[in-house]
Coordinates of C-alpha atoms in Angstrom, one line a residue:
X256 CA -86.2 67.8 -165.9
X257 CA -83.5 65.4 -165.4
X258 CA -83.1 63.0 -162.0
X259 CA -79.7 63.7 -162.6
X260 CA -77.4 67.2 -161.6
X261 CA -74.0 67.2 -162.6
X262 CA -72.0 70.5 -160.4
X263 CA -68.6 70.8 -159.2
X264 CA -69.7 72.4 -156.1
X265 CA -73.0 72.0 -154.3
X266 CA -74.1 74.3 -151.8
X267 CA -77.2 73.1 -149.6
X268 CA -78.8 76.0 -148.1
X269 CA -79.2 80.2 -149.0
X270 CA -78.1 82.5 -145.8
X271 CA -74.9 84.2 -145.6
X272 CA -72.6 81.8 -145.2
X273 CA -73.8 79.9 -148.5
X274 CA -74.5 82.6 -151.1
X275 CA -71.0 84.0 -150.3
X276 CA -69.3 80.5 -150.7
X277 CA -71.4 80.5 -154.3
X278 CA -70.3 84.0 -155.0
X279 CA -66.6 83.5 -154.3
X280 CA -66.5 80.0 -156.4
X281 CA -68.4 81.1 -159.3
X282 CA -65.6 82.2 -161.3
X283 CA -63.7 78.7 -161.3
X284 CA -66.8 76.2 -160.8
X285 CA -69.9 75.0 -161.4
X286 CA -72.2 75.7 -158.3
X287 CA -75.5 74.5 -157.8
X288 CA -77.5 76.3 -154.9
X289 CA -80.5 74.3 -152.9
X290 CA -82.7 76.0 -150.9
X291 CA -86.0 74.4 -149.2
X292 CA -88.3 77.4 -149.9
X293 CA -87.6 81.0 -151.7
X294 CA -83.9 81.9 -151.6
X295 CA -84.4 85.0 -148.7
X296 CA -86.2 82.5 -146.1
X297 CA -83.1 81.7 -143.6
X298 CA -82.2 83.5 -140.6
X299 CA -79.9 85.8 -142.1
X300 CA -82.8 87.2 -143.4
X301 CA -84.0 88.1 -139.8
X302 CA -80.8 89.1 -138.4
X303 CA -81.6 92.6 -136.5
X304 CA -78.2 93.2 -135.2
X305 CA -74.9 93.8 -137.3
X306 CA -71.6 91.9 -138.0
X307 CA -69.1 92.7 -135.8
X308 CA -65.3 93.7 -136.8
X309 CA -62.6 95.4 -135.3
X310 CA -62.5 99.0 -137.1
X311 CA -62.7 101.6 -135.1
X312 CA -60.0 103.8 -133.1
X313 CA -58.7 102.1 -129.5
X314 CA -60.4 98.8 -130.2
X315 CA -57.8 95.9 -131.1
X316 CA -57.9 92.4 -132.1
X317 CA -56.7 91.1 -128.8
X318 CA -59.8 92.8 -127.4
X319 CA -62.7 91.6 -129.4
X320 CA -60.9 87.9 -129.2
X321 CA -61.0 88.6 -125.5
X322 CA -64.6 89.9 -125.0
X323 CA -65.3 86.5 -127.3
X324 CA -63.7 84.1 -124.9
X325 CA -65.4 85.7 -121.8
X326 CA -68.6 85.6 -123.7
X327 CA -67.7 81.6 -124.7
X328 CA -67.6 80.9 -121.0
X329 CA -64.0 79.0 -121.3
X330 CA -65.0 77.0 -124.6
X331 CA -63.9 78.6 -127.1
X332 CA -61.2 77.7 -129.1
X333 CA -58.8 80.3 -129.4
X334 CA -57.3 79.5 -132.7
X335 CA -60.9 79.5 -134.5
X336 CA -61.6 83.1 -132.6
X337 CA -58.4 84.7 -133.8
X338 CA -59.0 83.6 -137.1
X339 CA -62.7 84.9 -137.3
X340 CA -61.6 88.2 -135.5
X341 CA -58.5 88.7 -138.1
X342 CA -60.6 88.3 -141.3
X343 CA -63.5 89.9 -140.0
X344 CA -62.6 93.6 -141.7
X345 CA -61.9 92.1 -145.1
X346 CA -65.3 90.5 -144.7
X347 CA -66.7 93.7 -144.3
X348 CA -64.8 95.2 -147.1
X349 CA -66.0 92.4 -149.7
X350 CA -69.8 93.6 -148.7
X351 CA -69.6 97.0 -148.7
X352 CA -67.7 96.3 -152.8
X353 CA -70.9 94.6 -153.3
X354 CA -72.9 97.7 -152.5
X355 CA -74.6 96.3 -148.9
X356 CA -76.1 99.7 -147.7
X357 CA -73.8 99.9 -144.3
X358 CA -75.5 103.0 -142.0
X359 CA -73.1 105.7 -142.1
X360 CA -71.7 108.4 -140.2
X361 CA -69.6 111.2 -142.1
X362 CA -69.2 109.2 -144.4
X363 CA -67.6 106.5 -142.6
X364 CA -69.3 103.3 -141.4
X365 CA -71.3 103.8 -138.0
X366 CA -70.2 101.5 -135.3
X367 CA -72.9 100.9 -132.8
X368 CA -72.0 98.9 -129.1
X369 CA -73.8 95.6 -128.0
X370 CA -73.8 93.5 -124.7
X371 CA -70.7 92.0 -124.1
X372 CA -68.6 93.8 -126.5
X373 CA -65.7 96.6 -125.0
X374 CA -65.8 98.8 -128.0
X375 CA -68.1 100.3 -130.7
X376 CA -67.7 97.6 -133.4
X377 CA -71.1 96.6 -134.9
X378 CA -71.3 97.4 -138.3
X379 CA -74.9 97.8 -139.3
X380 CA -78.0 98.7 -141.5
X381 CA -80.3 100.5 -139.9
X382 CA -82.1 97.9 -137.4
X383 CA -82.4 95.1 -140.3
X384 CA -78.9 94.5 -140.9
X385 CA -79.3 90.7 -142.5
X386 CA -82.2 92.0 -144.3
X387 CA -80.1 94.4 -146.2
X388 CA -77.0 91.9 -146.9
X389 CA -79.5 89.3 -148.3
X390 CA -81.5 91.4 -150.4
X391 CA -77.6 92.5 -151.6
X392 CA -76.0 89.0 -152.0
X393 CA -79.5 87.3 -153.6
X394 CA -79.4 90.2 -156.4
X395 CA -76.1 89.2 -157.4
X396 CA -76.2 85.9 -156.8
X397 CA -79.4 85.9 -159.2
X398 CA -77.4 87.6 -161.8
X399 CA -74.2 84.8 -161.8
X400 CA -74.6 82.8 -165.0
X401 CA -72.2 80.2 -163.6
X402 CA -74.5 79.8 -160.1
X403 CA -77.8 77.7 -160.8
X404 CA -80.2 77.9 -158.2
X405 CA -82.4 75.5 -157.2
X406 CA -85.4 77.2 -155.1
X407 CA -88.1 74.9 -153.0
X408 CA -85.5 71.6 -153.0
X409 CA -85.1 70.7 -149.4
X410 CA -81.6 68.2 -149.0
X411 CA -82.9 64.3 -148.1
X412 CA -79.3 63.0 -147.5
X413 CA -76.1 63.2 -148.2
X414 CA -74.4 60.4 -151.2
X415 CA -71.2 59.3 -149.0
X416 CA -68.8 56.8 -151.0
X417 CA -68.7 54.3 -148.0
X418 CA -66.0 51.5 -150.1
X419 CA -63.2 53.6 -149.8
X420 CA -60.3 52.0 -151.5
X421 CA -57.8 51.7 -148.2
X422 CA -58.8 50.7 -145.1
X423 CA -58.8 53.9 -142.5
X424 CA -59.9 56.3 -145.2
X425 CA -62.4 58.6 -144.6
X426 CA -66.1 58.2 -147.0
X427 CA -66.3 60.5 -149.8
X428 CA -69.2 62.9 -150.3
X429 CA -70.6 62.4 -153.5
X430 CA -73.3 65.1 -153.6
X431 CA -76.8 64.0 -151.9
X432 CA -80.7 63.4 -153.0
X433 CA -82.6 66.4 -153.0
X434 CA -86.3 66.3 -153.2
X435 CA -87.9 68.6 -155.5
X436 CA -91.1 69.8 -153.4
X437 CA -93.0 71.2 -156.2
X438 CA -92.8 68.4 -158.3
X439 CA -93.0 65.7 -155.7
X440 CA -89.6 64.1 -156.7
X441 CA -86.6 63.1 -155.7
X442 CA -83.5 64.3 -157.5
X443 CA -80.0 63.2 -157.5
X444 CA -77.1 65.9 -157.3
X445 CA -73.4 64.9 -158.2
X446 CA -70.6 67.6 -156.5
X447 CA -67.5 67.1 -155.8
X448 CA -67.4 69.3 -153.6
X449 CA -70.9 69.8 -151.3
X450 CA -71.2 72.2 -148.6
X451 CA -73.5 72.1 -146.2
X452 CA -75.1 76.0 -145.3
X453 CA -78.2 74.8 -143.6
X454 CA -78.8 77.7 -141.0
X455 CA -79.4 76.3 -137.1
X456 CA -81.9 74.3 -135.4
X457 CA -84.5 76.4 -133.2
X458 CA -88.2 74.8 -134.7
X459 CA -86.6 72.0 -132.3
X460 CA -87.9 74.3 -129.6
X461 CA -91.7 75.3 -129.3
X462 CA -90.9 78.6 -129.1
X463 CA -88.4 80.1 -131.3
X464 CA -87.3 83.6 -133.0
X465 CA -86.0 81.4 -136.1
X466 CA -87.7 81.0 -139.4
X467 CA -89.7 78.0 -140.1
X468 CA -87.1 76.9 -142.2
X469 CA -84.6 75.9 -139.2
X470 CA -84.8 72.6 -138.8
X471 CA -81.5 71.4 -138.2
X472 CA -81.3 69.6 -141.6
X473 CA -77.7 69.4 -141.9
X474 CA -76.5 68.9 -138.6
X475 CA -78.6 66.0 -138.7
X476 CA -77.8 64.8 -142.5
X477 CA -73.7 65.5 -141.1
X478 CA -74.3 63.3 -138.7
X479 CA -76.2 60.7 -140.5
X480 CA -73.5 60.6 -143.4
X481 CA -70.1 60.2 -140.0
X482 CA -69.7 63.5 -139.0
X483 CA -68.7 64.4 -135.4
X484 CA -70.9 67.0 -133.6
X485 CA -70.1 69.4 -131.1
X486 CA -71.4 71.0 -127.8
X487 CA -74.9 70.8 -129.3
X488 CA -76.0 71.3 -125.9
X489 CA -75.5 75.0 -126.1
X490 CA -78.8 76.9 -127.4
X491 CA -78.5 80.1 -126.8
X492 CA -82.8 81.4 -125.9
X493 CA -83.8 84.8 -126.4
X494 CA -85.4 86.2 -122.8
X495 CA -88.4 88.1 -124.6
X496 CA -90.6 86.7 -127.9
X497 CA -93.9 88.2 -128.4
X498 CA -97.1 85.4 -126.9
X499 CA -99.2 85.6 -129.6
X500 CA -100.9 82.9 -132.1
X501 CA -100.4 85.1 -135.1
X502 CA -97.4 86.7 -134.2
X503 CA -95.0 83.8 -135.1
X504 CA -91.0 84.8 -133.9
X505 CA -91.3 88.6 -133.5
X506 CA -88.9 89.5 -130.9
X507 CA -89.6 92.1 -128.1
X508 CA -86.4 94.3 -128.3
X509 CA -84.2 93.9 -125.1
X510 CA -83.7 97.7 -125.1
X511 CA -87.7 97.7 -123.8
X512 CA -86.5 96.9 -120.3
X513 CA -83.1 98.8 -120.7
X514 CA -85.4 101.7 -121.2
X515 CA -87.5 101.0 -118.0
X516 CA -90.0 97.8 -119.1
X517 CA -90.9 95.9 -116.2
X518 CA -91.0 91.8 -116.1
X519 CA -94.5 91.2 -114.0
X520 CA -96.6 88.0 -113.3
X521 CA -100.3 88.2 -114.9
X522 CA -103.2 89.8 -113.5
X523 CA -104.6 86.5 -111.9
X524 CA -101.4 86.0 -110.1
X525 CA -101.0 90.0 -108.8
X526 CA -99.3 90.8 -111.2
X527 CA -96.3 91.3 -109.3
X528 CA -92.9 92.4 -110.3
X529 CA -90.2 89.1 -109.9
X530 CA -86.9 89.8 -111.3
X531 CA -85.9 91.5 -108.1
X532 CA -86.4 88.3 -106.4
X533 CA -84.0 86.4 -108.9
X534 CA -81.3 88.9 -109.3
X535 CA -80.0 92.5 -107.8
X536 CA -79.8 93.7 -111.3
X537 CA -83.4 93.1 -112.1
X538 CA -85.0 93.7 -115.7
X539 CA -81.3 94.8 -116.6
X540 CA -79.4 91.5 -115.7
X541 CA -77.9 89.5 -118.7
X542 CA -80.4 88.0 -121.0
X543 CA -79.4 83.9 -119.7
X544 CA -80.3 85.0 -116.4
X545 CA -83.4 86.7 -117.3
X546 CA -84.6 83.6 -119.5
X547 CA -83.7 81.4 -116.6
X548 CA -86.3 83.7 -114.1
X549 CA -88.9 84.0 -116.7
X550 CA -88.7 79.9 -117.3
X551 CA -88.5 79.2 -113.6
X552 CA -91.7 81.6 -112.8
X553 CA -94.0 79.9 -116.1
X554 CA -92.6 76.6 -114.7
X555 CA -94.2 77.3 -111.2
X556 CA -97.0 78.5 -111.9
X557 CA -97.6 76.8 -115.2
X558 CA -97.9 80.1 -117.2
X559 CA -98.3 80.5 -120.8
X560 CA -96.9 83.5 -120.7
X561 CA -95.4 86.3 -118.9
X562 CA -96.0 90.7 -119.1
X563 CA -93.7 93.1 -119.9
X564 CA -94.5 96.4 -119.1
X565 CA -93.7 99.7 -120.2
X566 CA -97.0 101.0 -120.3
X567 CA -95.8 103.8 -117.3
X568 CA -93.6 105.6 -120.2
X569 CA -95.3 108.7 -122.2
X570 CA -96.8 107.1 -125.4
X571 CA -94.8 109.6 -127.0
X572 CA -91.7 108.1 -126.1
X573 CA -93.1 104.7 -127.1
X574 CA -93.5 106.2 -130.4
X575 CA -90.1 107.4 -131.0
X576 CA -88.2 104.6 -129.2
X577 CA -89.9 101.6 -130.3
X578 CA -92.1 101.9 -133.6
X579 CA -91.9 98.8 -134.9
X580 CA -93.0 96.9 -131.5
X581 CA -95.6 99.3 -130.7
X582 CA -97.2 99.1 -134.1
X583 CA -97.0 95.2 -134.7
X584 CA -98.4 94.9 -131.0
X585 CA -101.3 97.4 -132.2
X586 CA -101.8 95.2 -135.6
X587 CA -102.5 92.5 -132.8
X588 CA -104.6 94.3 -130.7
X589 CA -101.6 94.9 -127.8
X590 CA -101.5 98.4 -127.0
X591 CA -98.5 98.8 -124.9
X592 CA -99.0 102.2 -124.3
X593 CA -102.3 101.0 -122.3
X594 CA -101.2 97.1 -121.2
X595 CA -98.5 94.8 -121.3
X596 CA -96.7 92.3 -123.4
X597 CA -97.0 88.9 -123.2
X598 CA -93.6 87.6 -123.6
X599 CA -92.2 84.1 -123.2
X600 CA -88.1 83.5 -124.1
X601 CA -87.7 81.4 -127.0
X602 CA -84.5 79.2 -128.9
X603 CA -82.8 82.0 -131.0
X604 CA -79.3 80.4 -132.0
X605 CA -77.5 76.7 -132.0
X606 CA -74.3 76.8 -130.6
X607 CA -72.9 73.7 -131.7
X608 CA -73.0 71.4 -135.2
X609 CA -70.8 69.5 -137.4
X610 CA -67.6 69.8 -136.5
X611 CA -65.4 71.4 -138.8
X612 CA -61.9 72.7 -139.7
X613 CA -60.8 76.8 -140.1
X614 CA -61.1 75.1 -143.9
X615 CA -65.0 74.5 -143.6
X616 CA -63.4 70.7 -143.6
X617 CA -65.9 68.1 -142.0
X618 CA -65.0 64.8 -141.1
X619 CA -65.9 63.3 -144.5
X620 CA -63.6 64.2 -147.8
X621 CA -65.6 66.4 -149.9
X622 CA -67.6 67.5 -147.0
X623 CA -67.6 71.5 -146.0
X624 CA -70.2 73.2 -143.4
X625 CA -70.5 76.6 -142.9
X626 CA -72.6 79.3 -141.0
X627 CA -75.0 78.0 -137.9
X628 CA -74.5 74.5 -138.9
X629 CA -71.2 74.1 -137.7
X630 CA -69.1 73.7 -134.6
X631 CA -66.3 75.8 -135.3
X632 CA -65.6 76.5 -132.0
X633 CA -66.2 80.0 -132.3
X634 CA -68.9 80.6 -130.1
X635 CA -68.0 78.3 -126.7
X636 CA -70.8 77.8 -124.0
X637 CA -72.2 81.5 -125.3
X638 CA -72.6 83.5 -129.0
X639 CA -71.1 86.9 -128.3
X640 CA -74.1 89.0 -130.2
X641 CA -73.0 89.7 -134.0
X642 CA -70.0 87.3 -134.3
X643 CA -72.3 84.9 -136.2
X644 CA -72.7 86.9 -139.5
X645 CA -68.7 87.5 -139.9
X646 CA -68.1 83.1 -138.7
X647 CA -70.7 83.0 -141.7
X648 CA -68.5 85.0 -144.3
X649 CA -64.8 83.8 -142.6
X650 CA -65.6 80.3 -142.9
X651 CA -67.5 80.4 -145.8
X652 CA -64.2 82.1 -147.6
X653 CA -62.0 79.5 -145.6
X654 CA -64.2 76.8 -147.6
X655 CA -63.6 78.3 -150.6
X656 CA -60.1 78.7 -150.4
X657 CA -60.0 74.8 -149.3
X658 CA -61.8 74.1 -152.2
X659 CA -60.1 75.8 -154.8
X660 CA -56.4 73.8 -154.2
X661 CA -58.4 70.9 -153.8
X662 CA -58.9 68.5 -156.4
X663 CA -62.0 67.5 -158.1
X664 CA -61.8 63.6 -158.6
X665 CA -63.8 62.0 -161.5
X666 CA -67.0 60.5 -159.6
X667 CA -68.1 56.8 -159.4
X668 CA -71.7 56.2 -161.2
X669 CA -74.2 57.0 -158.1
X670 CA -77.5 55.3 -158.0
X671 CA -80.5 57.1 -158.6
X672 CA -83.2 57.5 -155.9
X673 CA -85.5 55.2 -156.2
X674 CA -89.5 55.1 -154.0
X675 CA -91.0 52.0 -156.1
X676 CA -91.7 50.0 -153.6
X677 CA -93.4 52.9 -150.9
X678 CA -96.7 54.4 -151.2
X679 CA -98.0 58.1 -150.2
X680 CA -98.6 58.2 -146.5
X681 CA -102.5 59.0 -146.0
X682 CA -102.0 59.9 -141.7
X683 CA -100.5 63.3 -142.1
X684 CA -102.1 64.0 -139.0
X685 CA -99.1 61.4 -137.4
X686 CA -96.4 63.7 -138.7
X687 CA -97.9 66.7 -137.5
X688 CA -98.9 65.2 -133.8
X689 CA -95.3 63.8 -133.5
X690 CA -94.0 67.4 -134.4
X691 CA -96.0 69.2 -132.0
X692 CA -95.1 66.7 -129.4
X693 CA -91.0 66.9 -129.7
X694 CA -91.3 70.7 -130.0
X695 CA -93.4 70.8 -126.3
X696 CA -91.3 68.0 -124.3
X697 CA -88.2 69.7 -125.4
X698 CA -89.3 73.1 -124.4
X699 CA -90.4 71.5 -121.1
X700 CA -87.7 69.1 -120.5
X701 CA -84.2 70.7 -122.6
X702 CA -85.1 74.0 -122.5
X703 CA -83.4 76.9 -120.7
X704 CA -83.1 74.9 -117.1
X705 CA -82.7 71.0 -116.9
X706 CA -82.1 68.6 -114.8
X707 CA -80.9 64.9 -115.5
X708 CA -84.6 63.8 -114.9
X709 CA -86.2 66.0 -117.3
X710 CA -83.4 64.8 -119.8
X711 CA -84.3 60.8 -119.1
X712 CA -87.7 62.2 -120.2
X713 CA -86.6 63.7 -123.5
X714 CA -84.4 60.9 -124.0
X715 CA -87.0 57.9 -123.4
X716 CA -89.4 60.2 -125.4
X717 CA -87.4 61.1 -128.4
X718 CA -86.2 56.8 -128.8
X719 CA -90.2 56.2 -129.0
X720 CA -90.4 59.3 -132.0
X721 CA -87.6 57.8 -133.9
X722 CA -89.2 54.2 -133.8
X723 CA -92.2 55.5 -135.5
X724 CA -90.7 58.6 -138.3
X725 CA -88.5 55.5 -139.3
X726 CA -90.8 53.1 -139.7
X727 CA -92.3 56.4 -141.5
X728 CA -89.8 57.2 -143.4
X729 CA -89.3 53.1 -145.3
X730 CA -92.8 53.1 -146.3
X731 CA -93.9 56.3 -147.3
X732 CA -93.1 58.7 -150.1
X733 CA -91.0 61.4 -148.4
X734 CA -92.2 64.7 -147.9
X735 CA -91.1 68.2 -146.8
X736 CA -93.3 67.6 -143.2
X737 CA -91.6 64.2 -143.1
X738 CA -88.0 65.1 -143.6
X739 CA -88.2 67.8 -141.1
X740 CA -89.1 65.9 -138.2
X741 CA -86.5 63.4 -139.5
X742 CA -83.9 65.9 -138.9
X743 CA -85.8 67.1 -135.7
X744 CA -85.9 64.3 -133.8
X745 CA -82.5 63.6 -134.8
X746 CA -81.1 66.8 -133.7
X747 CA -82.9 66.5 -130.5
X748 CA -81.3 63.6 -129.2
X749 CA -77.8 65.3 -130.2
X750 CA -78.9 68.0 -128.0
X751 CA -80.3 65.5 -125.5
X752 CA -77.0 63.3 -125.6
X753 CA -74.9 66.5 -125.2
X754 CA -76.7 67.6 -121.8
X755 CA -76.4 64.7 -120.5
X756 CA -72.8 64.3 -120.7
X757 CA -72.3 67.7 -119.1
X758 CA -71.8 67.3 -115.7
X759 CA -71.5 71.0 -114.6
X760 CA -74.0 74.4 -115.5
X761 CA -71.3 76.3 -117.7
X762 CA -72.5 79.1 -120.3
X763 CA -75.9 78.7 -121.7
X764 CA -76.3 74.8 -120.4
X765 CA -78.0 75.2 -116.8
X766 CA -78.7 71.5 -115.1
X767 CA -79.9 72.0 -111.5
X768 CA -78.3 68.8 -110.6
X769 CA -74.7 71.0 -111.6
X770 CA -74.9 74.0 -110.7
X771 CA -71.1 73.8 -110.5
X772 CA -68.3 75.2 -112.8
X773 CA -65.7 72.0 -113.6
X774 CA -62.3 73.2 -113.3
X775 CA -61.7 72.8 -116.7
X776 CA -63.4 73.5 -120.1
X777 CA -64.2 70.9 -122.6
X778 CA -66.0 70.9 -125.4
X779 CA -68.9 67.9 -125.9
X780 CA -68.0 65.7 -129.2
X781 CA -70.2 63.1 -130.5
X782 CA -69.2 60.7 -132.7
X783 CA -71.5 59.0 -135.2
X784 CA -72.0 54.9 -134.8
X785 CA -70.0 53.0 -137.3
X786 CA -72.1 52.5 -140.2

């Protein structure tokens, strides 16, 4: 195999947002897709929910744009939400052409309803809606001569042309260096276009519904290479993951407590009841609030974990309500028709990312993100549930269209990577120590309350880690474990630097210092240091 790839479009990453970019562009270009482990590992794959689009009698666009905003907390931006909201249905369309098995009713698509939405307007398979879009897109995907895929190649960095020719101009992306994980090598990839589909950033959290594959790697490569960030603060945390060693990111349905499950402190404490004591609504109050009362009680009493109980139903209904759950919980010894749940909330979706354009457009010519990687501006201080699948597929198209009138300039000779002078690291065990240690001080210190003390602790914490990884990172021969907590550490202190530039508690960023609203909504911007 070559050190060299040649495409005219790169694609870094194998959700929904990048496999429809590839399957859009494959009649006019040459795309290459990257992907860090098998093509069906990203979060797409796990999304339970559906995609949300305005298709049914009596709803509008006005109102899904409006139950958006409310959701967004005041941050989104308006243009980006009418523009995901309008291309939403033709989104739709495109899947169901491809032959994505929607769930029907009477022959028509069946719209189901979700928190925070007015109208029926979920779109759906079953309960494993991404699952069945993936397993769609990857079949046809696999069956494009003009899309080459490259499985188990995890993105190093980006190749930015930093000479530009006038003085004011942008850097060019030239494609990026790609290590090859089963051969042990790094590879250099010439695009010129390269779009960045990297999925979000929740194995920055020590708890966490995403796949292990959600590192943040190109927010963090964006960033590295002069792209602006945005509101990176906002990490939207699931109230209810299962507690268990081998059950890694299986969520506990919030329909367990809609149908009577109870949130209790452990025996040894009780085992009393407490959302009553943190808000009138109890069990049923929104899912930020009852991840904020979960957090506070572990926090106080320095819990693990807490129950959820809905062992006072009939195990019949148990049965025909909640199969899955009750049957993984049985696989680990949980019976819930007997005992509990232990549950702890956990980081489900990154709000913020490289900033881009409705084009996909980043800060750096040649540049496009897509999907959870990006700030689009779609999503504000809160993700309405099911808007992320359609921003994938809007934006994605957007990028494609951008790309297609663009031209694709003839590019300079790049260098080739070159590891001569390190050696292979022989202290893995520093890698995974450092690992273990960001994911616990930011779960403790930036997780679902803060307050500007716990931040100066992340912050003073997270300057130490990056000392050593790049000290790491000059000397050693890279490797998967290593880039990773590059890219974590790195998207930590965005997050970091982003809550502690909020001065106010606004959507899902809490700070007990402000508990305030400001009187007016701004997004959080980073900008890169001059290189």
């Amino acid at each position: 195999m070559t050190d060299l790839h040649r495409f005219d479009v790169l694609i870094i990453g194998s959700g929904l947002a990048g496999l429809t970019a590839a399957l859009h562009l494959a009649n006019t270009h040459r795309v290459a897709v990257i992907t860090k482990r098998a093509l069906n590992d990203g979060s797409s794959n796990w999304a339970q929910g559906g995609i949300a689009a305005v298709l049914g009698e009596g709803d509008s666009v006005d109102s899904h744009v409006e139950d958006t905003l409310v959701a967004g907390a005041g941050l989104c931006d308006l243009e980006a939400t009418r523009f995901t909201v309008e291309n939403a249905p033709a989104a739709i369309a495109w899947l169901q052409e491809l032959g994505v098995p929607f769930s029907l009713e009477h022959g028509e698509l069946h719209l189901t309803r979700e928190g925070g939405h007015s109208h029926r307007r979920i779109v759906h398979a079953a309960d494993a809606t991404g699952a069945a879009v993936q397993a769609t897109l990857i079949e046809r995907v696999r069956n494009t001569p003009q899309i080459r895929l490259f499985e188990h190649h995890m993105l190093v960095d980006l190749i930015t042309d930093q000479k530009a020719p006038d003085a004011g101009q942008p850097p060019r992306c030239l494609g990026a260096y790609v290590l090859d994980t089963e051969r042990d090598e790094v590879l250099t990839f010439n695009a010129s276009h390269t779009v960045l589909a990297t999925g979000g950033a929740g194995k920055v959290y020590l708890y966490t519904t995403n796949p292990d594959t959600a590192t943040g790697d190109g927010i963090a490569a964006g960033w590295r290479a002069g792209c602006r960030v945005g509101n990176m603060e906002f990490i939207q945390f699931h109230p209810t993951c299962l507690y268990h060693p081998h059950a890694k990111s299986f969520l506990i349905s919030e329909a367990v407590r809609g149908e009577g499950g109870l949130l209790k402190l452990p025996p040894h404490l009780g085992g009393h009841r407490f959302m009553p004591d943190h808000d009138p609504r109890a069990e049923l109050a929104p899912r930020d609030v009852v991840a904020r009362a979960i957090d506070f009680e572990m926090k106080k009493h320095g819990l693990d974990c807490v129950h959820l109980d809905i062992s006072h139903q009939p195990p019949e209904f148990l049965r025909e309500h909640f199969p899955n759950i009750l049957a993984r919980c049985l696989e680990l010894g949980i019976d819930i028709t007997k005992e509990p749940i232990p549950v702890v909330p956990a980081a489900h979706y990154t709000c913020g990312g490289v900033v881009t354009d409705l084009s996909g457009r980043t800060d750096i010519s040649g540049l496009y993100a897509v999907g959870e990687t990006t700030c689009t501006g779609l999503h504000g201080a809160n993700r309405l549930a099911s808007n992320s699948l359609v921003e994938c597929m809007v934006f994605a198209q957007g990028a494609v269209n951008a790309i297609r009138e663009a031209p694709s300039p003839a590019l300079p000779a790049t260098p080739l990577w070159d590891d001569s002078r390190v050696t292979d690291a022989d202290e893995h065990v520093v890698i995974s120590h450092n690992w273990d240690e960001l994911r616990r001080f930011m779960w403790d210190y930036v997780g679902i309350v803060r307050t500007n003390k716990r931040l100066e602790r992340a912050a003073h914490r997270i300057a130490l880690l990056q000392g050593e990884i790049q000290e790491f990172y000059s000397q050693f021969h890279v490797t998967r474990d290593l880039l990773e907590l590059r890219n974590l550490v790195q998207v930590a202190d965005l997050i970091v630097m982003s809550a502690m530039l909020r001065h106010e508690s606004r959507g899902l960023h809490f700070s007990r210092d402000y508990p305030g609203l400001l009187p007016e909504a701004r997004p959080t911007i980073l900008v890169p240091p001059a290189h």
